[in-house]
PDB file of C-alpha atoms in Angstrom:
ATOM      1  CA  GLN A 237       5.433   3.924  -4.486  1.00  0.00           C
ATOM      2  CA  MET A 238       3.154   2.758  -1.678  1.00  0.00           C
ATOM      3  CA  GLN A 239       3.760  -0.963  -1.833  1.00  0.00           C
ATOM      4  CA  LEU A 240       1.517  -3.340   0.081  1.00  0.00           C
ATOM      5  CA  VAL A 241       2.057  -7.046   0.686  1.00  0.00           C
ATOM      6  CA  ALA A 242      -0.921  -9.269   1.519  1.00  0.00           C
ATOM      7  CA  SER A 243      -0.585 -12.717   3.022  1.00  0.00           C
ATOM      8  CA  GLY A 244      -2.391 -15.311   5.128  1.00  0.00           C
ATOM      9  CA  GLY A 245      -4.714 -16.901   2.615  1.00  0.00           C
ATOM     10  CA  GLY A 246      -5.215 -20.630   2.289  1.00  0.00           C
ATOM     11  CA  LEU A 247      -7.660 -23.510   2.208  1.00  0.00           C
ATOM     12  CA  VAL A 248     -10.085 -23.767   5.105  1.00  0.00           C
ATOM     13  CA  GLN A 249     -13.237 -25.761   5.798  1.00  0.00           C
ATOM     14  CA  PRO A 250     -16.609 -24.033   6.135  1.00  0.00           C
ATOM     15  CA  GLY A 251     -16.945 -22.579   9.604  1.00  0.00           C
ATOM     16  CA  GLY A 252     -13.202 -22.149   9.938  1.00  0.00           C
ATOM     17  CA  SER A 253     -11.078 -19.033  10.402  1.00  0.00           C
ATOM     18  CA  LEU A 254      -8.190 -17.263   8.719  1.00  0.00           C
ATOM     19  CA  ARG A 255      -6.320 -14.062   9.448  1.00  0.00           C
ATOM     20  CA  LEU A 256      -5.038 -12.021   6.551  1.00  0.00           C
ATOM     21  CA  SER A 257      -2.179  -9.551   6.956  1.00  0.00           C
ATOM     22  CA  CYS A 258      -1.360  -6.452   4.957  1.00  0.00           C
ATOM     23  CA  VAL A 259       2.125  -5.033   5.471  1.00  0.00           C
ATOM     24  CA  ALA A 260       3.669  -1.856   4.098  1.00  0.00           C
ATOM     25  CA  PRO A 261       7.393  -2.646   3.718  1.00  0.00           C
ATOM     26  CA  ARG A 262       8.671   0.829   2.886  1.00  0.00           C
ATOM     27  CA  TRP A 263       6.236   3.391   4.274  1.00  0.00           C
ATOM     28  CA  THR A 264       4.163   4.013   7.398  1.00  0.00           C
ATOM     29  CA  LEU A 265       0.504   3.199   6.993  1.00  0.00           C
ATOM     30  CA  ASP A 266      -0.909   4.474  10.298  1.00  0.00           C
ATOM     31  CA  ARG A 267      -1.984   7.796   8.748  1.00  0.00           C
ATOM     32  CA  TYR A 268      -3.692   6.254   5.714  1.00  0.00           C
ATOM     33  CA  SER A 269      -6.907   4.379   5.076  1.00  0.00           C
ATOM     34  CA  VAL A 270      -6.524   0.697   4.287  1.00  0.00           C
ATOM     35  CA  GLY A 271      -9.188  -1.479   2.723  1.00  0.00           C
ATOM     36  CA  TRP A 272      -9.655  -5.169   2.060  1.00  0.00           C
ATOM     37  CA  PHE A 273     -11.304  -6.252  -1.176  1.00  0.00           C
ATOM     38  CA  ARG A 274     -12.047  -9.585  -2.794  1.00  0.00           C
ATOM     39  CA  GLN A 275     -12.675 -10.857  -6.269  1.00  0.00           C
ATOM     40  CA  ALA A 276     -14.171 -14.221  -7.114  1.00  0.00           C
ATOM     41  CA  PRO A 277     -13.916 -15.720 -10.620  1.00  0.00           C
ATOM     42  CA  GLY A 278     -16.332 -14.039 -12.994  1.00  0.00           C
ATOM     43  CA  LYS A 279     -17.332 -11.402 -10.455  1.00  0.00           C
ATOM     44  CA  GLU A 280     -16.440  -7.794  -9.861  1.00  0.00           C
ATOM     45  CA  ARG A 281     -14.060  -6.754  -7.131  1.00  0.00           C
ATOM     46  CA  GLU A 282     -16.010  -5.899  -3.990  1.00  0.00           C
ATOM     47  CA  GLY A 283     -15.128  -4.016  -0.842  1.00  0.00           C
ATOM     48  CA  VAL A 284     -15.037  -6.194   2.266  1.00  0.00           C
ATOM     49  CA  SER A 285     -13.825  -3.883   5.006  1.00  0.00           C
ATOM     50  CA  CYS A 286     -11.776  -0.764   5.618  1.00  0.00           C
ATOM     51  CA  VAL A 287     -10.223   1.151   8.480  1.00  0.00           C
ATOM     52  CA  SER A 288      -9.612   4.871   8.648  1.00  0.00           C
ATOM     53  CA  PRO A 289      -6.504   6.436  10.190  1.00  0.00           C
ATOM     54  CA  ILE A 290      -6.473   8.434  13.422  1.00  0.00           C
ATOM     55  CA  ASP A 291     -10.030   7.655  14.679  1.00  0.00           C
ATOM     56  CA  GLY A 292      -9.891   4.028  13.536  1.00  0.00           C
ATOM     57  CA  ASP A 293     -13.392   4.122  12.056  1.00  0.00           C
ATOM     58  CA  THR A 294     -14.273   0.855  10.325  1.00  0.00           C
ATOM     59  CA  HIS A 295     -16.745  -0.260   7.660  1.00  0.00           C
ATOM     60  CA  TYR A 296     -17.894  -3.703   6.600  1.00  0.00           C
ATOM     61  CA  ALA A 297     -19.820  -5.177   3.717  1.00  0.00           C
ATOM     62  CA  GLU A 298     -23.185  -6.552   4.823  1.00  0.00           C
ATOM     63  CA  SER A 299     -22.154 -10.051   3.791  1.00  0.00           C
ATOM     64  CA  VAL A 300     -19.302 -10.155   6.329  1.00  0.00           C
ATOM     65  CA  LYS A 301     -20.663  -8.152   9.264  1.00  0.00           C
ATOM     66  CA  GLY A 302     -20.380 -10.087  12.500  1.00  0.00           C
ATOM     67  CA  ARG A 303     -17.892 -12.533  10.986  1.00  0.00           C
ATOM     68  CA  PHE A 304     -14.915 -10.418   9.859  1.00  0.00           C
ATOM     69  CA  THR A 305     -12.922  -7.923  11.904  1.00  0.00           C
ATOM     70  CA  ILE A 306     -10.391  -5.419  10.594  1.00  0.00           C
ATOM     71  CA  SER A 307      -7.689  -4.071  12.873  1.00  0.00           C
ATOM     72  CA  ARG A 308      -4.383  -2.205  12.861  1.00  0.00           C
ATOM     73  CA  ASP A 309      -1.131  -2.926  14.647  1.00  0.00           C
ATOM     74  CA  ASN A 310       0.816   0.258  14.113  1.00  0.00           C
ATOM     75  CA  ALA A 311       3.876  -1.121  15.888  1.00  0.00           C
ATOM     76  CA  LYS A 312       4.051  -3.811  13.203  1.00  0.00           C
ATOM     77  CA  ASN A 313       2.881  -1.485  10.430  1.00  0.00           C
ATOM     78  CA  THR A 314       0.232  -4.059   9.594  1.00  0.00           C
ATOM     79  CA  VAL A 315      -3.508  -4.198   9.007  1.00  0.00           C
ATOM     80  CA  TYR A 316      -5.262  -7.491   9.696  1.00  0.00           C
ATOM     81  CA  LEU A 317      -8.510  -9.024   8.526  1.00  0.00           C
ATOM     82  CA  GLN A 318      -9.707 -11.697  10.934  1.00  0.00           C
ATOM     83  CA  MET A 319     -12.214 -13.921   9.153  1.00  0.00           C
ATOM     84  CA  ASN A 320     -14.384 -16.259  11.213  1.00  0.00           C
ATOM     85  CA  SER A 321     -17.299 -18.544  10.347  1.00  0.00           C
ATOM     86  CA  LEU A 322     -16.080 -18.718   6.782  1.00  0.00           C
ATOM     87  CA  LYS A 323     -18.488 -19.785   4.067  1.00  0.00           C
ATOM     88  CA  PRO A 324     -17.872 -21.194   0.575  1.00  0.00           C
ATOM     89  CA  GLU A 325     -19.086 -17.895  -0.878  1.00  0.00           C
ATOM     90  CA  ASP A 326     -16.146 -16.156   0.820  1.00  0.00           C
ATOM     91  CA  THR A 327     -13.846 -17.926  -1.631  1.00  0.00           C
ATOM     92  CA  ALA A 328     -11.944 -15.292  -3.604  1.00  0.00           C
ATOM     93  CA  VAL A 329      -8.622 -13.566  -4.063  1.00  0.00           C
ATOM     94  CA  TYR A 330      -8.317 -10.993  -1.296  1.00  0.00           C
ATOM     95  CA  TYR A 331      -6.480  -7.728  -1.840  1.00  0.00           C
ATOM     96  CA  CYS A 332      -5.478  -4.917   0.482  1.00  0.00           C
ATOM     97  CA  ALA A 333      -5.219  -1.390  -0.782  1.00  0.00           C
ATOM     98  CA  THR A 334      -4.712   2.198   0.293  1.00  0.00           C
ATOM     99  CA  ASP A 335      -5.963   5.436  -1.165  1.00  0.00           C
ATOM    100  CA  GLY A 336      -2.618   7.066  -0.431  1.00  0.00           C
ATOM    101  CA  LEU A 337      -4.321  10.214   0.896  1.00  0.00           C
ATOM    102  CA  TYR A 338      -2.934  11.345   4.228  1.00  0.00           C
ATOM    103  CA  GLY A 339      -5.595  11.286   6.962  1.00  0.00           C
ATOM    104  CA  SER A 340      -8.564  10.573   4.715  1.00  0.00           C
ATOM    105  CA  SER A 341     -11.540   8.490   5.820  1.00  0.00           C
ATOM    106  CA  CYS A 342     -12.034   5.088   4.241  1.00  0.00           C
ATOM    107  CA  GLY A 343     -14.777   3.729   2.037  1.00  0.00           C
ATOM    108  CA  LEU A 344     -15.603   0.430   0.349  1.00  0.00           C
ATOM    109  CA  GLY A 345     -15.458   1.578  -3.249  1.00  0.00           C
ATOM    110  CA  ALA A 346     -12.529   0.143  -5.175  1.00  0.00           C
ATOM    111  CA  TYR A 347     -12.349   3.353  -7.239  1.00  0.00           C
ATOM    112  CA  GLU A 348     -11.222   5.207  -4.094  1.00  0.00           C
ATOM    113  CA  TYR A 349      -7.979   3.241  -3.823  1.00  0.00           C
ATOM    114  CA  ASN A 350      -4.813   3.891  -5.772  1.00  0.00           C
ATOM    115  CA  TYR A 351      -2.277   1.381  -4.447  1.00  0.00           C
ATOM    116  CA  TRP A 352      -2.936  -2.351  -4.332  1.00  0.00           C
ATOM    117  CA  GLY A 353      -1.214  -5.380  -2.906  1.00  0.00           C
ATOM    118  CA  GLN A 354      -0.731  -8.539  -4.932  1.00  0.00           C
ATOM    119  CA  GLY A 355      -3.639 -10.560  -3.520  1.00  0.00           C
ATOM    120  CA  THR A 356      -3.877 -13.748  -1.506  1.00  0.00           C
ATOM    121  CA  GLN A 357      -6.166 -16.681  -2.327  1.00  0.00           C
ATOM    122  CA  VAL A 358      -8.792 -17.764   0.189  1.00  0.00           C
ATOM    123  CA  THR A 359     -10.620 -21.017  -0.543  1.00  0.00           C
ATOM    124  CA  VAL A 360     -13.426 -22.241   1.689  1.00  0.00           C
ATOM    125  CA  SER A 361     -14.302 -25.816   0.882  1.00  0.00           C
ATOM    126  CA  SER A 362     -14.896 -29.157   2.540  1.00  0.00           C
TER     127      SER A 362
END
């Protein structure tokens, strides 16, 4: 089982920053794609960003380009999502996920991912 644990969410004012972390406690994630997704109440889950293994290729949703940055720290077996200039519309539960396919490139479709973390709440409000 490819367990993932997401953390780092919280309450932040508009314009503020948060850094989310996604850790794999029992397996090594440096050879697998990892994506960040979010789901707001009443809305479908949407892809926010992803990072591919090996070449480190990244993708971002248009709504977060220039504000969010995804990165890996293989020594800590962790993928981060740095979120800057947060807006109220960024409010959602954020999930990390992996497709579980060794060496595959990442995409932003939720259907591509087979293993999901538990989610962490991000609330942007004054």
